[in-house]
XYZ file of C-alpha atoms in Angstrom:
433
model
C 0.000 0.000 0.000
C 2.720 2.454 0.995
C 4.822 1.531 -2.057
C 1.877 2.283 -4.367
C 1.258 5.552 -2.560
C 4.930 6.541 -2.831
C 5.027 5.640 -6.495
C 1.881 7.631 -7.205
C 3.259 10.673 -5.398
C 6.587 10.455 -7.249
C 4.771 10.164 -10.563
C 2.644 13.179 -9.743
C 5.695 15.210 -8.768
C 7.566 14.244 -11.904
C 4.610 15.187 -14.105
C 4.075 18.543 -12.389
C 5.486 21.495 -14.297
C 8.845 22.622 -12.955
C 8.919 26.034 -11.336
C 10.586 28.373 -13.828
C 13.950 29.665 -12.724
C 14.407 33.389 -12.413
C 16.539 34.470 -15.383
C 20.067 35.540 -14.537
C 20.567 39.254 -14.216
C 22.507 40.867 -17.044
C 25.206 41.915 -14.573
C 25.746 38.275 -13.546
C 26.079 37.202 -17.168
C 28.669 39.946 -17.615
C 30.623 38.590 -14.612
C 30.760 35.171 -16.246
C 31.979 36.671 -19.511
C 34.663 38.678 -17.723
C 35.917 35.654 -15.752
C 36.155 33.513 -18.878
C 37.988 36.301 -20.688
C 40.597 36.539 -17.924
C 41.475 32.839 -18.026
C 41.513 32.900 -21.822
C 43.804 35.930 -21.878
C 46.232 34.111 -19.578
C 46.223 31.052 -21.840
C 46.843 33.145 -24.941
C 49.585 35.160 -23.231
C 51.370 31.920 -22.373
C 51.092 30.762 -25.975
C 52.685 34.038 -27.105
C 55.566 33.476 -24.689
C 54.582 36.324 -22.351
C 55.031 36.193 -18.594
C 51.902 35.539 -16.520
C 51.650 36.126 -12.770
C 49.650 34.941 -9.798
C 48.623 37.486 -7.186
C 47.255 37.772 -3.672
C 43.732 39.169 -3.708
C 44.444 42.555 -2.046
C 47.705 43.306 -3.821
C 47.802 46.683 -5.654
C 46.302 45.270 -8.827
C 46.704 48.613 -10.560
C 50.487 48.090 -10.828
C 50.141 44.956 -12.959
C 47.320 46.566 -14.950
C 49.478 49.606 -15.720
C 52.275 47.347 -16.976
C 49.870 45.335 -19.135
C 50.595 42.086 -17.285
C 48.096 39.225 -17.204
C 47.588 38.129 -13.593
C 45.462 35.336 -12.097
C 44.261 35.025 -8.505
C 44.627 31.699 -6.645
C 42.216 32.680 -3.838
C 39.451 33.489 -6.293
C 40.196 30.341 -8.300
C 40.141 27.992 -5.303
C 36.923 29.590 -4.021
C 35.364 28.631 -7.362
C 36.648 25.048 -7.055
C 35.154 24.809 -3.563
C 31.818 26.331 -4.619
C 31.533 23.790 -7.474
C 32.239 20.925 -5.017
C 35.455 19.951 -6.797
C 37.807 20.354 -3.833
C 38.094 16.805 -2.506
C 40.815 15.352 -4.772
C 43.018 18.400 -4.191
C 42.553 18.272 -0.415
C 43.396 14.562 -0.389
C 46.454 15.106 -2.585
C 47.764 17.982 -0.481
C 47.351 16.222 2.862
C 48.466 12.865 1.456
C 51.240 12.552 -1.151
C 52.325 16.205 -0.865
C 52.609 15.935 2.921
C 51.061 19.245 3.993
C 49.217 19.604 7.306
C 45.423 19.451 7.434
C 45.552 22.610 9.574
C 46.673 24.817 6.702
C 44.372 27.325 5.019
C 42.132 25.411 2.610
C 42.787 27.913 -0.170
C 46.499 27.131 0.190
C 45.889 23.378 0.224
C 43.794 23.459 -2.941
C 46.237 25.709 -4.768
C 49.370 23.834 -3.705
C 47.860 20.595 -4.996
C 46.676 22.308 -8.180
C 50.180 23.691 -8.692
C 51.647 20.219 -8.289
C 49.509 19.147 -11.265
C 50.711 22.109 -13.357
C 54.293 21.266 -12.376
C 53.950 17.624 -13.419
C 54.181 16.349 -9.828
C 50.630 15.021 -9.462
C 48.176 13.039 -11.521
C 45.014 14.652 -10.122
C 42.644 15.484 -12.964
C 41.958 19.192 -13.345
C 38.239 20.042 -13.184
C 36.209 21.972 -15.712
C 35.918 25.701 -15.220
C 38.581 28.358 -15.343
C 42.014 26.778 -15.542
C 45.128 28.385 -14.151
C 48.312 28.488 -16.214
C 51.742 27.991 -14.667
C 52.916 31.356 -13.306
C 56.238 33.060 -14.039
C 56.159 35.364 -10.984
C 54.114 35.991 -7.828
C 52.687 39.255 -6.433
C 52.199 39.278 -2.669
C 51.232 41.453 0.276
C 50.672 40.342 3.865
C 47.728 42.674 4.531
C 45.355 39.686 4.374
C 47.164 37.099 6.492
C 50.645 35.833 7.265
C 49.924 32.274 6.145
C 49.599 33.621 2.624
C 53.271 34.602 2.848
C 54.354 31.029 3.639
C 52.009 29.648 0.964
C 53.608 31.851 -1.710
C 57.111 31.044 -0.472
C 56.286 27.373 -1.051
C 54.976 28.169 -4.530
C 58.129 30.135 -5.373
C 60.342 27.241 -4.290
C 58.145 24.632 -5.987
C 58.094 26.518 -9.301
C 61.488 28.274 -9.022
C 60.002 31.719 -9.710
C 60.403 35.138 -8.012
C 58.049 36.782 -5.507
C 57.450 40.532 -5.584
C 56.453 41.334 -2.009
C 55.024 44.368 -0.193
C 55.182 44.227 3.602
C 52.350 46.158 5.226
C 52.157 47.103 8.892
C 49.825 46.469 11.783
C 47.956 49.663 12.607
C 47.547 50.304 16.352
C 45.487 53.414 15.498
C 42.403 53.857 13.334
C 44.622 55.395 10.633
C 47.943 54.660 8.920
C 50.834 56.767 10.228
C 52.946 58.758 7.778
C 56.052 56.741 8.677
C 54.213 53.579 7.610
C 53.100 55.264 4.399
C 56.738 56.123 3.584
C 57.836 52.567 4.415
C 55.259 50.964 2.110
C 55.660 53.614 -0.623
C 59.390 52.868 -0.817
C 58.555 49.198 -1.313
C 56.052 50.016 -4.059
C 58.674 52.074 -5.914
C 61.211 49.259 -5.637
C 58.637 46.665 -6.679
C 57.744 48.621 -9.827
C 61.444 48.876 -10.727
C 62.085 45.174 -10.110
C 58.916 44.013 -11.863
C 59.794 46.050 -14.951
C 63.289 44.526 -14.951
C 61.859 41.014 -14.667
C 59.139 41.327 -17.300
C 60.699 43.778 -19.729
C 57.786 46.192 -19.285
C 58.057 49.967 -18.935
C 56.247 52.045 -16.326
C 53.986 54.703 -17.836
C 52.855 57.329 -15.336
C 50.042 58.581 -17.586
C 48.804 55.020 -18.009
C 48.911 54.555 -14.226
C 46.791 57.674 -13.642
C 44.225 56.318 -16.100
C 44.129 52.885 -14.466
C 43.947 54.480 -11.020
C 40.958 56.570 -12.106
C 39.173 53.463 -13.408
C 39.968 51.579 -10.200
C 38.610 54.403 -8.041
C 35.391 54.567 -10.033
C 34.961 50.816 -9.655
C 35.553 51.032 -5.907
C 32.973 53.808 -5.665
C 30.394 51.831 -7.630
C 31.058 48.678 -5.615
C 30.659 50.497 -2.305
C 27.503 52.167 -3.599
C 26.008 48.800 -4.538
C 26.759 47.489 -1.050
C 25.224 50.598 0.517
C 22.023 50.276 -1.538
C 21.248 47.291 0.682
C 20.082 49.806 3.321
C 16.715 50.031 1.546
C 13.783 47.980 2.822
C 13.289 45.522 1.389
C 16.891 45.217 0.209
C 16.867 45.245 -3.609
C 18.671 41.884 -3.865
C 19.553 38.920 -1.683
C 22.769 39.772 0.119
C 24.459 36.512 -0.829
C 24.196 37.595 -4.466
C 26.828 40.270 -3.845
C 29.398 37.510 -3.290
C 29.010 36.666 -6.991
C 30.404 40.058 -7.983
C 33.525 39.987 -5.831
C 35.653 38.429 -8.578
C 35.358 41.643 -10.591
C 36.835 43.633 -7.709
C 39.447 41.022 -6.784
C 40.762 40.299 -10.282
C 39.789 43.275 -12.427
C 39.640 46.426 -10.292
C 41.495 48.503 -12.897
C 39.481 47.438 -15.949
C 36.634 49.228 -17.732
C 34.824 45.880 -18.036
C 34.354 46.034 -14.252
C 32.984 49.569 -14.556
C 30.339 48.271 -16.969
C 29.450 45.424 -14.603
C 29.189 47.678 -11.553
C 27.104 50.256 -13.412
C 24.759 47.501 -14.556
C 24.502 46.068 -11.022
C 23.677 49.505 -9.615
C 21.023 50.026 -12.288
C 19.404 46.692 -11.516
C 19.355 47.441 -7.804
C 17.951 50.932 -8.358
C 15.181 49.528 -10.561
C 14.196 47.088 -7.824
C 14.188 49.879 -5.240
C 11.957 52.050 -7.447
C 9.522 49.152 -7.849
C 9.684 48.201 -4.176
C 10.775 44.666 -4.992
C 13.716 42.397 -4.322
C 15.410 39.355 -5.821
C 15.487 37.858 -2.304
C 13.167 34.881 -2.869
C 10.873 35.363 0.169
C 9.552 38.273 2.194
C 12.319 39.932 4.187
C 11.519 39.337 7.855
C 14.914 39.889 9.456
C 18.042 41.767 8.368
C 21.441 40.514 9.542
C 25.137 41.074 8.919
C 27.589 38.341 7.959
C 31.059 38.345 9.458
C 33.854 36.380 7.837
C 34.563 34.827 4.468
C 31.755 33.070 2.644
C 31.437 29.336 3.306
C 31.740 28.552 -0.399
C 31.037 24.765 -0.324
C 27.768 25.346 1.540
C 26.622 28.730 0.299
C 23.400 27.244 -1.079
C 22.674 25.518 2.247
C 23.344 28.780 4.098
C 20.876 30.587 1.852
C 18.204 27.879 2.036
C 18.353 27.906 5.822
C 18.158 31.683 6.089
C 15.346 31.763 3.568
C 13.192 29.565 5.829
C 13.072 32.411 8.342
C 13.025 35.305 5.883
C 16.570 36.333 6.906
C 18.382 38.510 4.382
C 22.117 39.130 4.845
C 22.350 42.839 4.037
C 25.830 43.697 5.353
C 29.216 42.000 5.107
C 32.616 43.322 6.156
C 34.187 40.791 3.783
C 32.917 42.071 0.446
C 33.648 45.753 1.078
C 37.351 45.035 1.676
C 37.931 45.631 -2.045
C 36.487 49.146 -2.101
C 39.988 50.644 -2.070
C 40.255 54.407 -2.543
C 43.348 56.553 -3.135
C 44.633 59.397 -5.354
C 48.353 58.679 -5.917
C 51.121 56.248 -4.987
C 51.285 57.585 -1.418
C 47.532 57.098 -1.198
C 47.929 53.597 -2.597
C 50.417 52.770 0.165
C 48.000 54.063 2.800
C 44.931 52.377 1.316
C 46.430 48.910 0.924
C 47.756 49.039 4.500
C 44.220 49.659 5.735
C 42.335 47.388 3.342
C 42.180 44.131 5.261
C 41.917 42.804 8.793
C 45.520 41.606 9.198
C 46.597 45.206 9.807
C 43.592 46.424 11.808
C 43.186 46.634 15.560
C 40.028 45.562 17.378
C 38.789 49.141 17.810
C 38.882 49.740 14.043
C 37.064 46.462 13.389
C 34.393 47.380 15.917
C 33.782 50.846 14.477
C 33.461 49.566 10.904
C 31.040 46.810 11.895
C 28.988 49.027 14.179
C 28.551 51.561 11.387
C 27.317 48.820 9.029
C 24.894 47.358 11.595
C 23.309 50.764 12.200
C 23.172 51.811 8.540
C 21.566 48.545 7.440
C 19.305 48.322 10.514
C 20.458 44.779 11.281
C 18.819 42.821 14.081
C 21.594 40.253 14.402
C 24.965 39.011 13.168
C 26.052 35.624 11.844
C 29.697 34.827 12.415
C 31.514 32.217 10.330
C 34.178 30.579 12.521
C 36.410 29.760 9.585
C 38.924 26.989 10.303
C 41.153 28.366 7.551
C 41.475 31.745 9.307
C 42.461 30.861 12.850
C 44.208 34.107 13.828
C 41.353 36.259 12.556
C 38.754 34.048 14.228
C 40.452 34.230 17.621
C 40.322 38.025 17.706
C 36.855 38.134 16.173
C 35.413 36.232 19.136
C 36.115 39.274 21.307
C 35.075 41.724 18.583
C 31.707 40.000 18.308
C 31.148 40.088 22.063
C 31.859 43.814 22.234
C 29.907 44.550 19.058
C 26.822 42.798 20.415
C 26.984 44.887 23.579
C 27.510 48.159 21.686
C 24.848 47.562 19.046
C 22.348 45.791 21.262
C 21.872 42.962 18.793
C 22.497 39.231 19.254
C 24.944 37.159 17.270
C 25.463 33.511 16.562
C 28.426 31.603 15.187
C 28.889 28.400 13.253
C 31.912 26.263 12.447
C 32.903 26.114 8.810
C 35.590 26.701 6.240
C 36.005 28.835 3.148
C 36.928 25.836 0.967
C 37.202 22.591 3.003
C 33.749 20.988 3.011
C 34.714 18.636 5.859
C 34.694 21.399 8.475
C 30.965 22.151 8.375
C 27.814 20.671 9.888
C 24.478 21.414 8.250
C 22.576 20.558 11.426
C 24.746 22.869 13.529
C 24.157 25.764 11.146
C 20.408 25.132 11.180
C 20.141 25.030 14.975
C 22.330 28.117 15.412
C 20.129 30.101 13.009
C 17.011 28.848 14.757
C 18.411 30.086 18.076
C 19.315 33.477 16.579
C 15.797 33.875 15.203
C 14.285 33.168 18.613
C 16.394 35.899 20.249
C 15.730 38.393 17.422
C 11.998 37.692 17.703
C 12.057 38.231 21.463
C 13.986 41.485 21.054
C 11.522 42.721 18.465
C 8.541 41.890 20.680
C 10.188 43.680 23.600
C 10.710 46.820 21.489
C 7.155 46.748 20.205
C 5.839 46.434 23.768
C 7.887 49.408 24.903
């Protein structure tokens, strides 16, 4: 009896018309085109015998753009591998035959294993999607994390290629001191000289001013798109903004990014004018997200939040690439202050508090990212103080930016359920005076 009932139900479901998918926004299609073009340009450059680089995500991208160098970004690439659920063979290879520790950053593990394939040291099959080409040089700063420095040192030794490195400073104040600006500016000048000598390129100051202007416009448009989330309802689902980060990571100095950001802003403005949103359900709660996206489980994160009408409208992560400056001294200052490795707890608190108030968030979700241990340790205290200052609750969940093994779906679900209960109680208390 039950088998017949199950079979009948399955047949009915299979015969029911599928719910039509919402067509992709034009801006998202443009992102895909831009990403494909970048990988293709690297492949063609290699075929022409030109040098191709790999870069850390918050390196002054405008330098390479001014010199006309093709540069790929391992962090962005490995995030894509993780999001497409293709990480496992690389994780197994890195922790197994290559002998690296399981405690390393998952981005590093994926890329080190991927590099072993490019270097003919591994038989792991490369997945579909954007493919990296073997680099001829590396561009590095330590404003993101110090493990990135060791990761790139391993790459340089493995591939026998040079690293061009900018050392940024920890900022005990909520600004970058002039002595630090001079220290980093001197490194930028030396890096430009050395990179030109290595690649045979020539620095063009007029070209740099043009690239800088494009980069600043893109940063402005990106920050504006993030700030448009202060409307109610927010014009898009907050997780959608993660899809646009590759443009700011890999192509900040390109006019193709300007076109994408202008299109994204137009789409958001149209939704605001119509009072609608691409968030798939009614927006019941607005929260901020702290930490890197959990790429292997982004869809599960969204499905869970959607059950409660929770829209993530603020993220300190995405806005890290809204980098503003007017000259090389300004570049030195901006890239020192662009990421959390150089920021003190007071600066982190002020930035997050401003976002919570602007976006009218009722809670915060904190991703305890196994790949970012140093950041997570300090963020525990930042979250405690932020909750007290803002008067909003927070919850945390264990996860990883790229290693799917460090996440529990049930834990995430119960943590969100608990956050909703506290947010609901707080709302009822406010409504009752």
